[in-house]
mmCIF file of C-alpha atoms in Angstrom:
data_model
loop_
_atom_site.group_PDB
_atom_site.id
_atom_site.type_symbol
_atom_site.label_atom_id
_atom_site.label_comp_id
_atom_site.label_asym_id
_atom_site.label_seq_id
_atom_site.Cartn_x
_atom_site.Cartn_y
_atom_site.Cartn_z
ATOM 1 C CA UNK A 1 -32.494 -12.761 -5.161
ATOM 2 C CA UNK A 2 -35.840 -11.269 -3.711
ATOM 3 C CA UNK A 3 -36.130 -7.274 -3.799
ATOM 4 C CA UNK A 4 -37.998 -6.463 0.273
ATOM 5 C CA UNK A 5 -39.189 -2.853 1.151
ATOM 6 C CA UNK A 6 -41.169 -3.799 3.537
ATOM 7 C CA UNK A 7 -40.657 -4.379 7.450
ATOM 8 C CA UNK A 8 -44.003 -7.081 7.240
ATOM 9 C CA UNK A 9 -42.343 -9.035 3.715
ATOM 10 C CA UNK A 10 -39.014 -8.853 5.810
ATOM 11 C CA UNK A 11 -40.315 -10.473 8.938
ATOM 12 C CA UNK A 12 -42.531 -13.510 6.844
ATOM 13 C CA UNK A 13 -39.058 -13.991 4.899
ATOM 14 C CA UNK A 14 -37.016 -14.127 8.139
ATOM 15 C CA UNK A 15 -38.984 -16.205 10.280
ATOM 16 C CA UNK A 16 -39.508 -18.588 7.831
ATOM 17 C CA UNK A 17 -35.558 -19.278 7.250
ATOM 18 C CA UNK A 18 -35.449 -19.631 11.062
ATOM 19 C CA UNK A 19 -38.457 -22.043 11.132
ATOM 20 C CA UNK A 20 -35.953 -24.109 8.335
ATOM 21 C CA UNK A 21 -32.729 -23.769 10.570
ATOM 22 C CA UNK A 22 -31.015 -21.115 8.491
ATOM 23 C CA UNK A 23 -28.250 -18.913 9.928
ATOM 24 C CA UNK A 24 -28.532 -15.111 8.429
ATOM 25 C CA UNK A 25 -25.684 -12.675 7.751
ATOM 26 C CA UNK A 26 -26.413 -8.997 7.076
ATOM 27 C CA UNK A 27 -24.740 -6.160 5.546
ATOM 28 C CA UNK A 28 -25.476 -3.117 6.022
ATOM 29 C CA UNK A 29 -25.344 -0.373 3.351
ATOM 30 C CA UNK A 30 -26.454 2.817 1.993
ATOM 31 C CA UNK A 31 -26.111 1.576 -1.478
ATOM 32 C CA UNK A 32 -24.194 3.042 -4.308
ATOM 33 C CA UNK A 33 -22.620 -1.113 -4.425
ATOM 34 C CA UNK A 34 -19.088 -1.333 -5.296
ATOM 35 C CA UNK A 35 -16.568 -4.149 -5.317
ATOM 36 C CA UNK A 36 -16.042 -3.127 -0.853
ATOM 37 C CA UNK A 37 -19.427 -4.324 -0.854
ATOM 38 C CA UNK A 38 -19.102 -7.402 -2.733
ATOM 39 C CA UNK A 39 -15.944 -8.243 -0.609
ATOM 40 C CA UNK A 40 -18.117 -8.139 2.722
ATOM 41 C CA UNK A 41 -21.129 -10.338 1.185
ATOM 42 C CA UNK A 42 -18.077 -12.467 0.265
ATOM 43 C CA UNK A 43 -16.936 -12.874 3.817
ATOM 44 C CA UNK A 44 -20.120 -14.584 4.904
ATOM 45 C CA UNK A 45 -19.308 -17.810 3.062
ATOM 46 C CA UNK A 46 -19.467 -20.818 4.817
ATOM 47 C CA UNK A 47 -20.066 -19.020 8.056
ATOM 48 C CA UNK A 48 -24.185 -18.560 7.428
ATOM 49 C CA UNK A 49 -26.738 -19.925 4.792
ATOM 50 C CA UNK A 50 -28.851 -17.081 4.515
ATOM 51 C CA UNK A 51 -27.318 -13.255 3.022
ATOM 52 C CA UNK A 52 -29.289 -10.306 3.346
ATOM 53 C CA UNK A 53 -27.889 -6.948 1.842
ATOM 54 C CA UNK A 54 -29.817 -3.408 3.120
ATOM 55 C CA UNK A 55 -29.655 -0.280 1.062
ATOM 56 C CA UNK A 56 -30.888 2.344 2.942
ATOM 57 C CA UNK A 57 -29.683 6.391 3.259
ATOM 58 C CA UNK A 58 -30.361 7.150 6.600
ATOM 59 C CA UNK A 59 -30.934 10.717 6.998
ATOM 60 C CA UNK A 60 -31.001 11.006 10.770
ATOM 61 C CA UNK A 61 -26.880 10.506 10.485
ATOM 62 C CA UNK A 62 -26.415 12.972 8.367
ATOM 63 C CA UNK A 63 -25.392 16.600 9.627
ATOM 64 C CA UNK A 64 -25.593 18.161 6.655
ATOM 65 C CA UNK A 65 -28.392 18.526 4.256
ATOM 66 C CA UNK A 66 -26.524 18.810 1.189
ATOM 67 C CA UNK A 67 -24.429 15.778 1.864
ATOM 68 C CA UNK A 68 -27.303 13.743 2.431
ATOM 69 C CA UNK A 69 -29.002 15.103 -0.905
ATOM 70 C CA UNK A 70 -25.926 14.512 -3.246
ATOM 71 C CA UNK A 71 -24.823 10.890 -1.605
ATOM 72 C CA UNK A 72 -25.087 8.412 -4.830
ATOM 73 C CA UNK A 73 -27.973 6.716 -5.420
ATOM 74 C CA UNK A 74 -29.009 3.564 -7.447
ATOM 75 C CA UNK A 75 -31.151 0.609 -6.107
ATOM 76 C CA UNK A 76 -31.151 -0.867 -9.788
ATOM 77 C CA UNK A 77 -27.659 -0.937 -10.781
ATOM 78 C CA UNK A 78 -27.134 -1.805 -6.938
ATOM 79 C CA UNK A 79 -29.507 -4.338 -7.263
ATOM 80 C CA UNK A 80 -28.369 -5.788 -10.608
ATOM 81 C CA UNK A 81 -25.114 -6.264 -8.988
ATOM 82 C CA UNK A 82 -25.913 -8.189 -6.419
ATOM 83 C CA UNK A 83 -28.140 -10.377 -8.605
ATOM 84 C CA UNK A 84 -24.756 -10.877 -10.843
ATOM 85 C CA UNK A 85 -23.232 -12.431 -7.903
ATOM 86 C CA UNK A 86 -25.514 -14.994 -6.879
ATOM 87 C CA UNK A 87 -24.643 -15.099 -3.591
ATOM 88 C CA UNK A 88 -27.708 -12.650 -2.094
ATOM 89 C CA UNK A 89 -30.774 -14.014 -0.938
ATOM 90 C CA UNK A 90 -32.587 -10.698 -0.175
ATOM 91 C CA UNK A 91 -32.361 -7.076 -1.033
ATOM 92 C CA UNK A 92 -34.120 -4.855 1.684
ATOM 93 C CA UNK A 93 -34.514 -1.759 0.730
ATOM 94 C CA UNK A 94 -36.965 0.279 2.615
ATOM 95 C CA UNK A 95 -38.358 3.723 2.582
ATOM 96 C CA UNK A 96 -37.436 6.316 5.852
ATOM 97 C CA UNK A 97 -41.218 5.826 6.259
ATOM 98 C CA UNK A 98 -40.996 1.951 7.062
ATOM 99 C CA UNK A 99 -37.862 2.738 9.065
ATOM 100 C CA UNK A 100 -39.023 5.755 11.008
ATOM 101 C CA UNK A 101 -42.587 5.633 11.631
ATOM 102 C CA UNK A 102 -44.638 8.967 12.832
ATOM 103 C CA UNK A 103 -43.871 9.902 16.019
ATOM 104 C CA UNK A 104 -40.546 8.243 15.899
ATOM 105 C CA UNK A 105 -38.579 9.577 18.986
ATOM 106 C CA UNK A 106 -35.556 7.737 19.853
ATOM 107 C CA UNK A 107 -32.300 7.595 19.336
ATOM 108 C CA UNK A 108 -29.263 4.742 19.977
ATOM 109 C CA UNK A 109 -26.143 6.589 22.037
ATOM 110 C CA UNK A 110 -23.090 4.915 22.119
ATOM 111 C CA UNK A 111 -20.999 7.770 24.373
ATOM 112 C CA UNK A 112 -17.820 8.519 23.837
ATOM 113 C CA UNK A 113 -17.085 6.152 21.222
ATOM 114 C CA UNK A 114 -19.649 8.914 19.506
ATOM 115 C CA UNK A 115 -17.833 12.110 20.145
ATOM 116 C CA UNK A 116 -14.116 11.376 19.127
ATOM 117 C CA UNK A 117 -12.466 11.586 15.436
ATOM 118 C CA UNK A 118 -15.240 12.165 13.065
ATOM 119 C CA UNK A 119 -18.047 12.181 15.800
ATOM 120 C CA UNK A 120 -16.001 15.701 17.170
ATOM 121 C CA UNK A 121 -17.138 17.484 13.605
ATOM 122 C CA UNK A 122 -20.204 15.283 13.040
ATOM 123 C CA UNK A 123 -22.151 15.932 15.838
ATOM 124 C CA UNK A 124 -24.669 13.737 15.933
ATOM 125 C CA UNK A 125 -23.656 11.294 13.246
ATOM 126 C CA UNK A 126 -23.090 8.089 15.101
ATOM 127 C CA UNK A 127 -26.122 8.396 16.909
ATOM 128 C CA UNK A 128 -27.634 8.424 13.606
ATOM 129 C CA UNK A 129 -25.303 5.146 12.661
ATOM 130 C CA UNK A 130 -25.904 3.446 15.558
ATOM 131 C CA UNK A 131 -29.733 4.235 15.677
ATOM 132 C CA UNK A 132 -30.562 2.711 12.370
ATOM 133 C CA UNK A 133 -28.017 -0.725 12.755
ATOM 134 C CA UNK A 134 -29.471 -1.634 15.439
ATOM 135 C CA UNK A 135 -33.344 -1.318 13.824
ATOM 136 C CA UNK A 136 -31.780 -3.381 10.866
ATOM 137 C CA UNK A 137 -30.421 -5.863 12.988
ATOM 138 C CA UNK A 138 -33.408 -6.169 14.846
ATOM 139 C CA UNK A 139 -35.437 -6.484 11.541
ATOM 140 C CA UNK A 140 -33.442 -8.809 9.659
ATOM 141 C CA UNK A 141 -32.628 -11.060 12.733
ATOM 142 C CA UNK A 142 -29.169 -11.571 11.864
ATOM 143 C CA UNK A 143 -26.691 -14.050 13.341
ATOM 144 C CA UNK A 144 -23.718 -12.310 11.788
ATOM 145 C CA UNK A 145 -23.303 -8.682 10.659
ATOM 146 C CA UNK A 146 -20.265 -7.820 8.348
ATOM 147 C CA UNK A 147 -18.631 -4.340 8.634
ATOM 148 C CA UNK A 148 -15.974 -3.133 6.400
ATOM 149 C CA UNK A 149 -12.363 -1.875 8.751
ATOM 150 C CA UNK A 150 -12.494 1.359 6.447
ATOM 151 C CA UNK A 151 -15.318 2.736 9.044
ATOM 152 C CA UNK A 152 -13.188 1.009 11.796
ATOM 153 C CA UNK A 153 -14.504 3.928 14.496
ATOM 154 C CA UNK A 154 -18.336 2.728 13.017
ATOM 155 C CA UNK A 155 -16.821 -0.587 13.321
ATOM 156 C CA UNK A 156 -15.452 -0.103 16.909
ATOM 157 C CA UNK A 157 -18.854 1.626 17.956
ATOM 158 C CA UNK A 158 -21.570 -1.045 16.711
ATOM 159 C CA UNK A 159 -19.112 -3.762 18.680
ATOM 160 C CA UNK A 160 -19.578 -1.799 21.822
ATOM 161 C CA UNK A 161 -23.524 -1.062 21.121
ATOM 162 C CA UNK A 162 -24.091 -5.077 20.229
ATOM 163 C CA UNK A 163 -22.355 -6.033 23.692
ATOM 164 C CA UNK A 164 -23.835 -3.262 25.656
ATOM 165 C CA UNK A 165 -27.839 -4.042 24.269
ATOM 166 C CA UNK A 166 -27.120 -8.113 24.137
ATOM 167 C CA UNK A 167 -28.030 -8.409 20.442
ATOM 168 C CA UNK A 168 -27.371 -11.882 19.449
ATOM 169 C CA UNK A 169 -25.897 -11.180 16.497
ATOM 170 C CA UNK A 170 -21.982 -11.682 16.061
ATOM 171 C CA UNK A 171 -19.805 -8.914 14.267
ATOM 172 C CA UNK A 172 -17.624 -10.133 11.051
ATOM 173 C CA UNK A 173 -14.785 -7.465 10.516
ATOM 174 C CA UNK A 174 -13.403 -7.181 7.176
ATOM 175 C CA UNK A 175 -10.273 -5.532 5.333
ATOM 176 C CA UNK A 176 -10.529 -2.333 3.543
ATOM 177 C CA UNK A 177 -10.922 -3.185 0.042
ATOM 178 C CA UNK A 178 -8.662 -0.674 -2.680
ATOM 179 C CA UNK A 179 -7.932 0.322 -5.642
ATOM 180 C CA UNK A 180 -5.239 -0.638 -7.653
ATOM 181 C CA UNK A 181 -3.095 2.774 -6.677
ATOM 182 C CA UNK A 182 -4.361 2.626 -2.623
ATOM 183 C CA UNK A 183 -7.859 4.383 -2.411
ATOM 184 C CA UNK A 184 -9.997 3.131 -0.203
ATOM 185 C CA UNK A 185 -12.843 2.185 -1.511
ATOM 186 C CA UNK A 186 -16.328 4.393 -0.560
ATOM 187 C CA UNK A 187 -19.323 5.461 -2.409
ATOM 188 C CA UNK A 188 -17.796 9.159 -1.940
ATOM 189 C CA UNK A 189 -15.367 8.297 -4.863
ATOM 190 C CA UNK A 190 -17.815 8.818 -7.456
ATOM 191 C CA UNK A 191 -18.796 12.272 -6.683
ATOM 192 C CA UNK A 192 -15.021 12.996 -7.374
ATOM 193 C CA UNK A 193 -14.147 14.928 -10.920
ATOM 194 C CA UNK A 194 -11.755 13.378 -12.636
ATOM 195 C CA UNK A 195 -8.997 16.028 -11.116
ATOM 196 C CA UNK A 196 -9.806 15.352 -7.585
ATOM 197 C CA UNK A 197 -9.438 11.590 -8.286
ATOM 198 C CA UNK A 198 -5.958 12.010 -8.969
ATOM 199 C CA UNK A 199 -5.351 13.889 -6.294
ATOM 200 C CA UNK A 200 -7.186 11.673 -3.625
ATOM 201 C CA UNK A 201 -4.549 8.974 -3.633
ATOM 202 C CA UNK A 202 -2.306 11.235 -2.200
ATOM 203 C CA UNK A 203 -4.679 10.192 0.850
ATOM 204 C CA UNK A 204 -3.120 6.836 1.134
ATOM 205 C CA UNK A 205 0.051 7.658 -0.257
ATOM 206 C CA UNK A 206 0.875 9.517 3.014
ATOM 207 C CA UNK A 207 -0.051 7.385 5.681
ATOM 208 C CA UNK A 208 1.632 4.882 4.095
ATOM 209 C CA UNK A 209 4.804 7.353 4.608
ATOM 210 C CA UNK A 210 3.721 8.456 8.185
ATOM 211 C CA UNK A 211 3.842 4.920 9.347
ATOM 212 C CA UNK A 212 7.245 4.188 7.785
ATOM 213 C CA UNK A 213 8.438 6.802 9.232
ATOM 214 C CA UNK A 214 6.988 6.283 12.737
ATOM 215 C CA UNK A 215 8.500 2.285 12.149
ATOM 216 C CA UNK A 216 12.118 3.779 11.401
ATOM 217 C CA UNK A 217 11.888 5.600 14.800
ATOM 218 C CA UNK A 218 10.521 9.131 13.719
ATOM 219 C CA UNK A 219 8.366 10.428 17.030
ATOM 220 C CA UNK A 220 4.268 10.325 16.125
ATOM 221 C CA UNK A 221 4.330 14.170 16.316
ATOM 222 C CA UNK A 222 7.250 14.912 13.544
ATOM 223 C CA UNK A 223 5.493 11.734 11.277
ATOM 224 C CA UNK A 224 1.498 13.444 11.733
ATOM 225 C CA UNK A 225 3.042 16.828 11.026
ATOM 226 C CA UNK A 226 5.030 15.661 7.447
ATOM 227 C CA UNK A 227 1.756 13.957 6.731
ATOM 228 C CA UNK A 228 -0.692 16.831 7.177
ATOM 229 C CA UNK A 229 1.658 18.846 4.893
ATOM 230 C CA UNK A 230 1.457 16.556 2.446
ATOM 231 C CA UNK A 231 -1.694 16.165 2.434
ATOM 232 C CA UNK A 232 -2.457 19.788 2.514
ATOM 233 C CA UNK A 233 -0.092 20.155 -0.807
ATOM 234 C CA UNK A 234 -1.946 17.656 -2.437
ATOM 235 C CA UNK A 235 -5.795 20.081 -1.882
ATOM 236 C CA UNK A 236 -7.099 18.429 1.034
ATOM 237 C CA UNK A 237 -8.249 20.074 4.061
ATOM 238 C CA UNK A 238 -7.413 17.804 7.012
ATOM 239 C CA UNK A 239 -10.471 17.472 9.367
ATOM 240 C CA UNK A 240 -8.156 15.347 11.473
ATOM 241 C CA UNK A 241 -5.120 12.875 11.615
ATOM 242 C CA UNK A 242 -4.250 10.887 14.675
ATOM 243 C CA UNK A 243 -2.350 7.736 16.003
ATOM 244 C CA UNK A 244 -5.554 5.830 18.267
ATOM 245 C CA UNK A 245 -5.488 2.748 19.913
ATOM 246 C CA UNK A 246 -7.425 -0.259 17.473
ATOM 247 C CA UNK A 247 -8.998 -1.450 20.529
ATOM 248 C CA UNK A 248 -10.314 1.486 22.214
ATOM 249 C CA UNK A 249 -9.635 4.829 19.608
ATOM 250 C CA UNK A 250 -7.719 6.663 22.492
ATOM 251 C CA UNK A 251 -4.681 8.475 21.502
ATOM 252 C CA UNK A 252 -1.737 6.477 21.909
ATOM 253 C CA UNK A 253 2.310 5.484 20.954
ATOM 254 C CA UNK A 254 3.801 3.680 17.931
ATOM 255 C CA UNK A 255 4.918 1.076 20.404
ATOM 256 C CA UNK A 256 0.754 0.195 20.906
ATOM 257 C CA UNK A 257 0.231 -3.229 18.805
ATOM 258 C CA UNK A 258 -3.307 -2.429 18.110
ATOM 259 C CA UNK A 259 -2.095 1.524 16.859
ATOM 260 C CA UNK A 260 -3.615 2.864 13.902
ATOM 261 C CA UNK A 261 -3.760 5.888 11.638
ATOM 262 C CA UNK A 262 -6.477 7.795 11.389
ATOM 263 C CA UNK A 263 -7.680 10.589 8.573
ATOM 264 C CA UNK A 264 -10.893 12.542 7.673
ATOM 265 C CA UNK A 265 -9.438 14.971 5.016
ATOM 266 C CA UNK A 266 -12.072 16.875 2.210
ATOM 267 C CA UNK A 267 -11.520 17.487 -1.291
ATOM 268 C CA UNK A 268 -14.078 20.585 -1.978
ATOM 269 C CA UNK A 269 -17.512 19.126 -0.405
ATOM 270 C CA UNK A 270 -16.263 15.409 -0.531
ATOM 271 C CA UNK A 271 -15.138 13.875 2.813
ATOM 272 C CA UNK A 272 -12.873 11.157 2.092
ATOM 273 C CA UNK A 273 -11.877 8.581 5.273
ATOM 274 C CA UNK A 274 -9.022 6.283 5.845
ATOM 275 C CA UNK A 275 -7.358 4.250 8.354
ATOM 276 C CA UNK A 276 -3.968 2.002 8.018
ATOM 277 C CA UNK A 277 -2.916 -0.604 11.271
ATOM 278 C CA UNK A 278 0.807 0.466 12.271
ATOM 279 C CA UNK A 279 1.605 -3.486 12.355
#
């Protein structure tokens, strides 16, 4: 595995597995690796020859300067795991200054996918997201890009961004990878003490509940209610919990095939996400 932090190495690497006939997959991340990550690098077997991994903390999608100063860091360890795996051709991690040059003045809008769920108390957070995948695409010259369902509104929102700009680059959806008791698996979990940790898998526990219940004929509105309690009981503070559509994130019924559950819920400073298909 090579280690790029440049945009110029990046571009000699790239156009010289195109000159060969490679395919290239990408995945996008801020770093902090864990096994989620490994899962999507997984995904691309067979499907490319090439595997690029990016580890960059974009700062223009973050609202809030503390969050963006305490998200984990670790290109080593990140980049030791990788090498473990064998399956990564490149590591590109580069600087905000080879990503956002002086004078850099524009911004990616994806509208209304941007402004819904966690875009209504991140404002200006997917324009951040949507800003920096499409520079990454456009650097790495990817043929496939593999996003993980946990961020299934980021997920929804880079679809609609690819089709709208033509990028010719094809989006890989993959499972949200857990732990053994039901966490989703995020960089966020490490910031949380060892108390908080127990109490974050009351996250899953109670969509898990809200769905059975909205299965065994419970109305949406009784099932979110019962789960916002709970979740409330357990120390979060729910930013939000809603029943969207999978294909478009509008509100919709337990009777909608592509419905799924929807959380942003905070243990002190640390915003956990989650999201659960009814089916």
């Amino acid at each position: 595995m090579k280690l790029i932090t440049t945009r110029q190495d990046l571009t000699d690497c790239v156009t010289g597995w195109h000159r060969n006939g490679d395919t290239i997959g990408v995945v996008p991340t801020m770093g902090s690796l864990h096994t989620g990550h490994l899962t999507l690098v997984k995904a691309l077997d067979g499907k490319v020859t090439r595997r690029i991994v990016t580890v960059f903390v974009n700062p223009i999608q973050f609202n809030n300067a503390d969050d963006f100063r305490l998200y984990p860091r670790g290109l080593e360890a990140d980049a030791a795991l990788l090498e473990k795996t064998g399956d990564v051709d490149v590591l590109y991690a580069p600087d905000a200054s080879q990503m956002y040059a002086p004078g850099f003045a524009t911004r990616v809008t994806v509208s209304g996918l941007d402004s819904m769920l966690c875009g209504a108390d991140r404002p200006g957070h997917f324009d951040g997201v949507a800003t920096v995948v499409t520079k990454l695409l456009l650097q790495t010259r990817a043929d496939i890009a593999a996003f993980g369902e946990k961020d299934f509104q980021q997920l929804c929102l880079i679809r609609r961004m690819i089709q709208d700009l033509d990028l010719p680059v094809s989006v890989l959806p993959v499972p949200t990878v857990r732990e053994a008791d039901g966490l989703a698996l995020s960089s966020r979990n490490k910031r949380l003490s060892p108390e908080q940790r127990q109490q974050a898998v009351a996250l899953p526990t109670a969509l898990k509940a809200c769905i059975t219940a909205m299965k065994q004929g419970g109305t949406v509105e009784a099932a979110l209610g019962v789960c916002a309690d709970a979740l409330k009981q357990a120390g979060f503070v729910v930013h939000y919990l809603d029943l969207r559509s999978g294909s478009t994130l509008q509100p919709t019924q337990a009777s909608d095939p592509t419905a799924r559950l929807f959380v942003a819920a905070s243990l002190g400073d640390i915003r956990l996400i989650d999201n659960m298909p009814l089916a």
